[in-house]
mmCIF file of C-alpha atoms and ligand atoms in Angstrom:
data_model
loop_
_atom_site.group_PDB
_atom_site.id
_atom_site.type_symbol
_atom_site.label_atom_id
_atom_site.label_comp_id
_atom_site.label_asym_id
_atom_site.label_seq_id
_atom_site.Cartn_x
_atom_site.Cartn_y
_atom_site.Cartn_z
ATOM 1 C CA MET A 1 -13.319 -47.904 -31.918
ATOM 2 C CA ALA A 2 -11.860 -45.692 -34.654
ATOM 3 C CA HIS A 3 -9.575 -42.761 -33.848
ATOM 4 C CA GLN A 4 -9.229 -43.457 -30.150
ATOM 5 C CA ALA A 5 -6.234 -44.265 -28.002
ATOM 6 C CA ASN A 6 -5.266 -47.944 -28.169
ATOM 7 C CA LEU A 7 -5.582 -49.842 -24.895
ATOM 8 C CA TYR A 8 -3.512 -53.044 -24.871
ATOM 9 C CA PRO A 9 -3.827 -55.240 -21.770
ATOM 10 C CA PHE A 10 -1.347 -58.052 -21.013
ATOM 11 C CA PRO A 11 -1.526 -60.936 -18.535
ATOM 12 C CA SER A 12 2.032 -60.370 -17.268
ATOM 13 C CA ILE A 13 4.834 -57.816 -17.232
ATOM 14 C CA SER A 14 6.937 -60.121 -19.401
ATOM 15 C CA SER A 15 4.304 -60.295 -22.147
ATOM 16 C CA LEU A 16 3.809 -56.525 -21.888
ATOM 17 C CA ALA A 17 7.576 -56.032 -22.181
ATOM 18 C CA LEU A 18 7.754 -58.156 -25.352
ATOM 19 C CA ALA A 19 5.050 -56.094 -27.039
ATOM 20 C CA LEU A 20 6.542 -52.809 -25.815
ATOM 21 C CA ARG A 21 9.874 -53.832 -27.334
ATOM 22 C CA ALA A 22 8.281 -54.536 -30.732
ATOM 23 C CA TYR A 23 6.431 -51.206 -30.589
ATOM 24 C CA VAL A 24 9.514 -49.170 -29.582
ATOM 25 C CA ILE A 25 11.603 -50.824 -32.309
ATOM 26 C CA GLN A 26 8.931 -49.954 -34.872
ATOM 27 C CA CYS A 27 9.084 -46.309 -33.694
ATOM 28 C CA GLN A 28 12.898 -46.486 -33.785
ATOM 29 C CA GLU A 29 12.901 -47.712 -37.393
ATOM 30 C CA ALA A 30 10.414 -45.020 -38.432
ATOM 31 C CA GLY A 31 12.579 -42.341 -36.785
ATOM 32 C CA ILE A 32 15.743 -43.623 -38.455
ATOM 33 C CA ALA A 33 13.978 -43.733 -41.832
ATOM 34 C CA ARG A 34 12.792 -40.144 -41.304
ATOM 35 C CA HIS A 35 15.971 -38.480 -40.101
ATOM 36 C CA ASP A 36 18.594 -41.128 -39.295
ATOM 37 C CA VAL A 37 18.143 -40.857 -35.509
ATOM 38 C CA PHE A 38 15.524 -41.894 -32.971
ATOM 39 C CA LYS A 39 14.421 -39.013 -30.741
ATOM 40 C CA VAL A 40 12.645 -40.337 -27.692
ATOM 41 C CA ALA A 41 11.475 -38.638 -24.496
ATOM 42 C CA VAL A 42 11.394 -40.864 -21.421
ATOM 43 C CA SER A 43 9.615 -40.504 -18.076
ATOM 44 C CA GLY A 44 10.674 -41.498 -14.573
ATOM 45 C CA GLY A 45 8.587 -43.332 -11.982
ATOM 46 C CA SER A 46 7.814 -46.971 -12.751
ATOM 47 C CA LEU A 47 8.553 -46.673 -16.488
ATOM 48 C CA PRO A 48 12.368 -47.193 -16.631
ATOM 49 C CA LYS A 49 12.140 -50.624 -14.972
ATOM 50 C CA THR A 50 9.558 -51.892 -17.474
ATOM 51 C CA LEU A 51 11.493 -50.298 -20.312
ATOM 52 C CA ALA A 52 14.612 -52.139 -19.200
ATOM 53 C CA ALA A 53 12.671 -55.422 -19.149
ATOM 54 C CA ALA A 54 11.599 -54.649 -22.721
ATOM 55 C CA LEU A 55 14.861 -53.468 -24.231
ATOM 56 C CA LEU A 56 17.771 -55.206 -22.550
ATOM 57 C CA SER A 57 17.197 -58.758 -23.750
ATOM 58 C CA PRO A 58 19.353 -59.864 -26.704
ATOM 59 C CA PRO A 59 17.761 -59.476 -30.150
ATOM 60 C CA SER A 60 16.036 -62.522 -31.608
ATOM 61 C CA SER A 61 16.645 -61.308 -35.174
ATOM 62 C CA GLU A 62 18.096 -58.412 -37.159
ATOM 63 C CA ALA A 63 14.667 -56.768 -37.174
ATOM 64 C CA ASP A 64 14.482 -57.060 -33.373
ATOM 65 C CA THR A 65 17.633 -54.993 -32.754
ATOM 66 C CA VAL A 66 17.664 -51.969 -30.468
ATOM 67 C CA LYS A 67 19.994 -49.581 -32.322
ATOM 68 C CA TRP A 68 21.254 -47.716 -29.262
ATOM 69 C CA GLU A 69 23.770 -45.742 -31.307
ATOM 70 C CA LYS A 70 20.881 -44.026 -33.108
ATOM 71 C CA TRP A 71 18.972 -43.117 -29.934
ATOM 72 C CA GLU A 72 18.784 -39.541 -28.650
ATOM 73 C CA ILE A 73 17.163 -39.686 -25.226
ATOM 74 C CA PHE A 74 15.438 -36.681 -23.646
ATOM 75 C CA PHE A 75 13.483 -36.415 -20.406
ATOM 76 C CA ALA A 76 9.705 -35.951 -20.458
ATOM 77 C CA ASP A 77 10.083 -34.411 -17.018
ATOM 78 C CA GLU A 78 12.833 -33.997 -14.480
ATOM 79 C CA ARG A 79 13.168 -33.006 -10.877
ATOM 80 C CA ALA A 80 15.356 -29.990 -9.941
ATOM 81 C CA VAL A 81 17.953 -32.089 -8.157
ATOM 82 C CA PRO A 82 21.541 -33.170 -8.905
ATOM 83 C CA LEU A 83 21.893 -35.988 -11.444
ATOM 84 C CA ASP A 84 23.020 -38.443 -8.759
ATOM 85 C CA HIS A 85 20.148 -37.571 -6.382
ATOM 86 C CA GLU A 86 17.697 -40.323 -5.426
ATOM 87 C CA ASP A 87 14.814 -38.206 -6.860
ATOM 88 C CA SER A 88 16.484 -37.660 -10.244
ATOM 89 C CA ASN A 89 14.714 -39.237 -13.229
ATOM 90 C CA TYR A 90 18.093 -39.307 -14.998
ATOM 91 C CA ALA A 91 19.642 -41.262 -12.106
ATOM 92 C CA LEU A 92 16.722 -43.691 -12.203
ATOM 93 C CA LEU A 93 16.992 -44.268 -15.955
ATOM 94 C CA LYS A 94 20.760 -44.662 -15.614
ATOM 95 C CA ALA A 95 20.476 -47.245 -12.850
ATOM 96 C CA GLU A 96 17.628 -49.206 -14.431
ATOM 97 C CA LEU A 97 18.586 -49.056 -18.100
ATOM 98 C CA LEU A 98 21.558 -47.012 -19.303
ATOM 99 C CA ASP A 99 24.164 -48.695 -17.080
ATOM 100 C CA LYS A 100 22.941 -52.114 -18.237
ATOM 101 C CA ILE A 101 23.349 -51.533 -21.970
ATOM 102 C CA PRO A 102 26.082 -53.945 -23.090
ATOM 103 C CA SER A 103 29.484 -52.252 -23.151
ATOM 104 C CA ASN A 104 30.277 -53.575 -26.642
ATOM 105 C CA VAL A 105 27.624 -51.362 -28.298
ATOM 106 C CA THR A 106 27.777 -47.626 -28.964
ATOM 107 C CA PRO A 107 25.683 -46.021 -26.210
ATOM 108 C CA PRO A 108 22.734 -43.693 -26.819
ATOM 109 C CA THR A 109 23.097 -39.919 -26.644
ATOM 110 C CA VAL A 110 21.471 -38.810 -23.400
ATOM 111 C CA ASN A 111 20.324 -35.234 -22.752
ATOM 112 C CA PRO A 112 19.938 -34.558 -19.019
ATOM 113 C CA ILE A 113 19.128 -31.180 -17.462
ATOM 114 C CA ASP A 114 21.956 -28.673 -16.959
ATOM 115 C CA THR A 115 22.412 -28.787 -13.191
ATOM 116 C CA GLN A 116 24.130 -25.395 -12.997
ATOM 117 C CA TYR A 117 20.581 -23.931 -13.100
ATOM 118 C CA LEU A 118 19.040 -25.987 -10.294
ATOM 119 C CA ASP A 119 18.361 -22.906 -8.143
ATOM 120 C CA ASP A 120 16.168 -21.313 -10.816
ATOM 121 C CA THR A 121 13.547 -23.661 -12.304
ATOM 122 C CA GLN A 122 12.493 -21.115 -14.961
ATOM 123 C CA GLU A 123 16.095 -20.970 -16.200
ATOM 124 C CA LEU A 124 16.407 -24.758 -15.900
ATOM 125 C CA ALA A 125 13.335 -25.154 -18.120
ATOM 126 C CA ASP A 126 14.507 -22.452 -20.563
ATOM 127 C CA GLN A 127 17.920 -24.093 -20.920
ATOM 128 C CA TYR A 128 16.325 -27.489 -21.573
ATOM 129 C CA GLU A 129 14.066 -25.875 -24.153
ATOM 130 C CA GLN A 130 17.070 -24.211 -25.838
ATOM 131 C CA MET A 131 18.795 -27.577 -26.024
ATOM 132 C CA LEU A 132 15.659 -28.974 -27.718
ATOM 133 C CA VAL A 133 15.562 -26.021 -30.136
ATOM 134 C CA LYS A 134 19.133 -26.829 -31.225
ATOM 135 C CA SER A 135 18.495 -30.539 -31.424
ATOM 136 C CA PHE A 136 15.327 -30.237 -33.506
ATOM 137 C CA ALA A 137 16.347 -27.193 -35.539
ATOM 138 C CA SER A 138 17.564 -28.965 -38.638
ATOM 139 C CA ARG A 139 14.357 -30.940 -38.774
ATOM 140 C CA ASP A 140 11.418 -28.593 -38.510
ATOM 141 C CA SER A 141 11.292 -24.882 -38.682
ATOM 142 C CA VAL A 142 10.512 -25.666 -35.073
ATOM 143 C CA LYS A 143 7.155 -24.344 -34.031
ATOM 144 C CA LEU A 144 7.145 -27.444 -31.869
ATOM 145 C CA PRO A 145 9.613 -30.331 -31.629
ATOM 146 C CA ILE A 146 8.359 -33.620 -33.043
ATOM 147 C CA PHE A 147 9.606 -36.496 -30.921
ATOM 148 C CA ASP A 148 9.535 -39.868 -32.649
ATOM 149 C CA LEU A 149 8.188 -41.303 -29.411
ATOM 150 C CA VAL A 150 7.240 -40.004 -25.975
ATOM 151 C CA LEU A 151 7.143 -42.687 -23.278
ATOM 152 C CA LEU A 152 4.901 -41.788 -20.372
ATOM 153 C CA GLY A 153 3.815 -43.033 -16.981
ATOM 154 C CA CYS A 154 0.448 -42.429 -15.342
ATOM 155 C CA GLY A 155 0.346 -41.398 -11.703
ATOM 156 C CA PRO A 156 -2.446 -42.605 -9.403
ATOM 157 C CA ASP A 157 -3.960 -39.091 -9.604
ATOM 158 C CA GLY A 158 -3.889 -39.090 -13.437
ATOM 159 C CA HIS A 159 -0.761 -36.960 -13.763
ATOM 160 C CA THR A 160 1.775 -37.570 -16.490
ATOM 161 C CA CYS A 161 5.186 -35.940 -17.017
ATOM 162 C CA SER A 162 4.978 -33.303 -14.251
ATOM 163 C CA LEU A 163 1.554 -32.166 -15.492
ATOM 164 C CA PHE A 164 -0.829 -32.488 -12.561
ATOM 165 C CA PRO A 165 -4.655 -32.451 -12.439
ATOM 166 C CA GLY A 166 -6.097 -28.949 -12.216
ATOM 167 C CA HIS A 167 -2.679 -27.267 -12.479
ATOM 168 C CA GLU A 168 -2.329 -24.053 -14.504
ATOM 169 C CA LEU A 169 0.494 -25.687 -16.520
ATOM 170 C CA LEU A 170 -2.166 -27.664 -18.372
ATOM 171 C CA ARG A 171 -3.105 -24.399 -20.079
ATOM 172 C CA GLU A 172 0.461 -23.614 -21.236
ATOM 173 C CA THR A 173 0.440 -22.992 -24.985
ATOM 174 C CA SER A 174 3.778 -21.379 -25.868
ATOM 175 C CA ALA A 175 6.602 -22.925 -23.818
ATOM 176 C CA TRP A 176 8.014 -26.312 -24.831
ATOM 177 C CA VAL A 177 9.430 -26.912 -21.368
ATOM 178 C CA ALA A 178 7.949 -25.367 -18.235
ATOM 179 C CA PRO A 179 8.973 -25.106 -14.591
ATOM 180 C CA ILE A 180 6.776 -26.211 -11.723
ATOM 181 C CA GLU A 181 7.472 -25.195 -8.126
ATOM 182 C CA ASP A 182 4.406 -26.708 -6.465
ATOM 183 C CA SER A 183 4.252 -30.318 -7.620
ATOM 184 C CA PRO A 184 1.798 -32.099 -5.294
ATOM 185 C CA LYS A 185 4.045 -35.169 -5.547
ATOM 186 C CA PRO A 186 7.484 -34.594 -4.025
ATOM 187 C CA PRO A 187 9.888 -33.183 -4.889
ATOM 188 C CA PRO A 188 7.957 -29.930 -5.584
ATOM 189 C CA ARG A 189 10.496 -28.296 -7.926
ATOM 190 C CA ARG A 190 10.613 -29.794 -11.418
ATOM 191 C CA ILE A 191 10.554 -29.108 -15.140
ATOM 192 C CA THR A 192 8.279 -30.780 -17.661
ATOM 193 C CA LEU A 193 7.509 -31.002 -21.350
ATOM 194 C CA THR A 194 4.255 -29.161 -21.939
ATOM 195 C CA LEU A 195 1.057 -30.695 -23.267
ATOM 196 C CA PRO A 196 1.428 -29.260 -26.821
ATOM 197 C CA VAL A 197 4.894 -30.851 -27.124
ATOM 198 C CA VAL A 198 3.741 -34.227 -25.807
ATOM 199 C CA THR A 199 0.716 -34.344 -28.091
ATOM 200 C CA HIS A 200 2.790 -33.233 -31.124
ATOM 201 C CA ALA A 201 4.920 -36.408 -31.013
ATOM 202 C CA VAL A 202 4.668 -38.950 -33.807
ATOM 203 C CA ARG A 203 3.745 -41.601 -31.236
ATOM 204 C CA VAL A 204 2.976 -41.539 -27.525
ATOM 205 C CA ALA A 205 2.959 -44.629 -25.317
ATOM 206 C CA PHE A 206 1.887 -44.988 -21.705
ATOM 207 C CA VAL A 207 2.922 -47.864 -19.467
ATOM 208 C CA ALA A 208 0.725 -48.458 -16.409
ATOM 209 C CA THR A 209 0.820 -51.607 -14.315
ATOM 210 C CA GLY A 210 -0.605 -52.916 -11.067
ATOM 211 C CA GLY A 211 -3.976 -52.830 -9.318
ATOM 212 C CA GLY A 212 -3.050 -49.494 -7.733
ATOM 213 C CA LYS A 213 -3.744 -47.857 -11.110
ATOM 214 C CA LYS A 214 -7.187 -49.327 -11.785
ATOM 215 C CA ASP A 215 -9.281 -46.552 -10.188
ATOM 216 C CA ILE A 216 -7.522 -43.813 -12.108
ATOM 217 C CA MET A 217 -7.605 -45.894 -15.313
ATOM 218 C CA LYS A 218 -11.398 -46.081 -14.961
ATOM 219 C CA GLN A 219 -11.551 -42.309 -14.571
ATOM 220 C CA ILE A 220 -9.221 -41.636 -17.509
ATOM 221 C CA PHE A 221 -11.002 -43.976 -19.918
ATOM 222 C CA GLU A 222 -14.601 -43.618 -18.754
ATOM 223 C CA GLU A 223 -15.067 -40.100 -17.443
ATOM 224 C CA GLY A 224 -11.696 -38.392 -16.994
ATOM 225 C CA GLU A 225 -12.184 -35.145 -18.870
ATOM 226 C CA GLY A 226 -9.459 -32.744 -17.862
ATOM 227 C CA LEU A 227 -7.127 -35.286 -16.275
ATOM 228 C CA PRO A 228 -3.643 -34.859 -17.762
ATOM 229 C CA CYS A 229 -3.531 -38.456 -19.074
ATOM 230 C CA ALA A 230 -6.986 -38.007 -20.642
ATOM 231 C CA LEU A 231 -5.837 -34.750 -22.267
ATOM 232 C CA VAL A 232 -2.934 -36.629 -23.863
ATOM 233 C CA ASN A 233 -5.402 -39.258 -25.113
ATOM 234 C CA GLU A 234 -7.599 -36.538 -26.598
ATOM 235 C CA GLY A 235 -4.654 -34.766 -28.231
ATOM 236 C CA THR A 236 -3.132 -37.877 -29.777
ATOM 237 C CA ARG A 237 -6.013 -40.354 -30.281
ATOM 238 C CA GLU A 238 -4.880 -43.268 -32.486
ATOM 239 C CA ARG A 239 -1.229 -42.121 -32.153
ATOM 240 C CA CYS A 240 -1.447 -43.029 -28.475
ATOM 241 C CA SER A 241 -1.020 -46.578 -27.114
ATOM 242 C CA TRP A 242 -1.402 -47.806 -23.543
ATOM 243 C CA PHE A 243 0.598 -50.857 -22.454
ATOM 244 C CA VAL A 244 -1.063 -52.090 -19.272
ATOM 245 C CA ASP A 245 -1.380 -55.289 -17.291
ATOM 246 C CA ASN A 246 -4.764 -56.852 -16.572
ATOM 247 C CA ALA A 247 -4.692 -55.649 -12.980
ATOM 248 C CA ALA A 248 -4.480 -52.006 -14.055
ATOM 249 C CA VAL A 249 -7.610 -52.213 -16.252
ATOM 250 C CA GLU A 250 -9.793 -54.574 -14.231
ATOM 251 C CA GLY A 251 -13.362 -53.262 -14.540
ATOM 252 C CA VAL A 252 -12.459 -50.610 -17.144
ATOM 253 C CA SER A 253 -15.180 -50.704 -19.796
ATOM 254 C CA TYR A 254 -13.235 -48.926 -22.587
ATOM 255 C CA PRO A 255 -12.639 -51.272 -25.583
ATOM 256 C CA LYS A 256 -9.437 -53.235 -25.145
ATOM 257 C CA ARG A 257 -7.504 -54.539 -28.134
ATOM 258 C CA PRO A 258 -5.156 -57.431 -28.726
ATOM 259 C CA PHE A 259 -1.752 -55.925 -29.422
ATOM 260 C CA SER A 260 -0.601 -55.764 -33.022
ATOM 261 C CA LEU A 261 1.847 -53.494 -34.779
HETATM 262 O O1 LIG B 301 6.631 -38.011 -10.585
HETATM 263 C C1 LIG B 301 6.558 -38.695 -11.582
HETATM 264 O O2 LIG B 301 5.540 -39.592 -11.696
HETATM 265 C C2 LIG B 301 5.093 -40.081 -12.964
HETATM 266 C C3 LIG B 301 4.299 -41.355 -12.719
HETATM 267 O O3 LIG B 301 5.082 -42.260 -11.975
HETATM 268 P P1 LIG B 301 4.635 -43.768 -11.703
HETATM 269 O O4 LIG B 301 5.641 -44.275 -10.695
HETATM 270 O O5 LIG B 301 3.236 -43.722 -11.151
HETATM 271 O O6 LIG B 301 4.754 -44.500 -13.003
HETATM 272 C C4 LIG B 301 6.269 -40.272 -13.904
HETATM 273 O O7 LIG B 301 5.817 -40.660 -15.181
HETATM 274 C C5 LIG B 301 7.079 -38.984 -13.966
HETATM 275 O O8 LIG B 301 8.128 -39.073 -14.880
HETATM 276 C C6 LIG B 301 7.633 -38.709 -12.598
HETATM 277 O O9 LIG B 301 8.428 -37.536 -12.533
#
């Protein structure tokens, strides 16, 4: 189907990880060609583990190289907790991926939240937004930042980032980063990229695995108007790719595609 999100199912996590690696490296190369860095926003939840499976294996060729030194990593959402807290998306990414990057390569630049503002989520969000303004300033005249890639998860209720179904944050049009104090999934206090920022990215990729996701996948792809994940699909269309395992899309009637770059 033309101009729709791409849905790529895989029989195993290892085959999904191989394809995800090829896709991320293509986005990396496009980012480097555009502005000599790769600006990527990363989610928490189940994503960092799959991302690690994709990116940590040694390159099979020059073209298959993850150029960590060119990566600038941002967080698609973060919980208002210290960076070593068990709920921190930064801590999760660090444990699953960052700490496992070989020590003989130049590490990526990582942009966590500024924890001196944990008591005030509005300020926490504003500070993260200001950091984005500085980081993206030389690139656009910054109406909105343009990430080279936003990597997303999909919650069993259809949430993504910390954008939850029916929440007023889905109507946010001016802020790049917004606070949320009433997340239905704990912890309640978080910050998140807003929908306009997510959908403005060059590419957006979701990773969703396991049979626990199949009911919400059916809703998102068959009837899910208004669900946050469906809103990202609508806002990005062919720029959006879903990397899923067969279990997550069992019974989903949306056209599935064999993966190709
Ligand atoms: O709370 C969150 O949940 C979503 C989805 O997590 P998953 O475990 O169902 O993949 C995640 O993408 C987000 O970053 C996180 O803060």
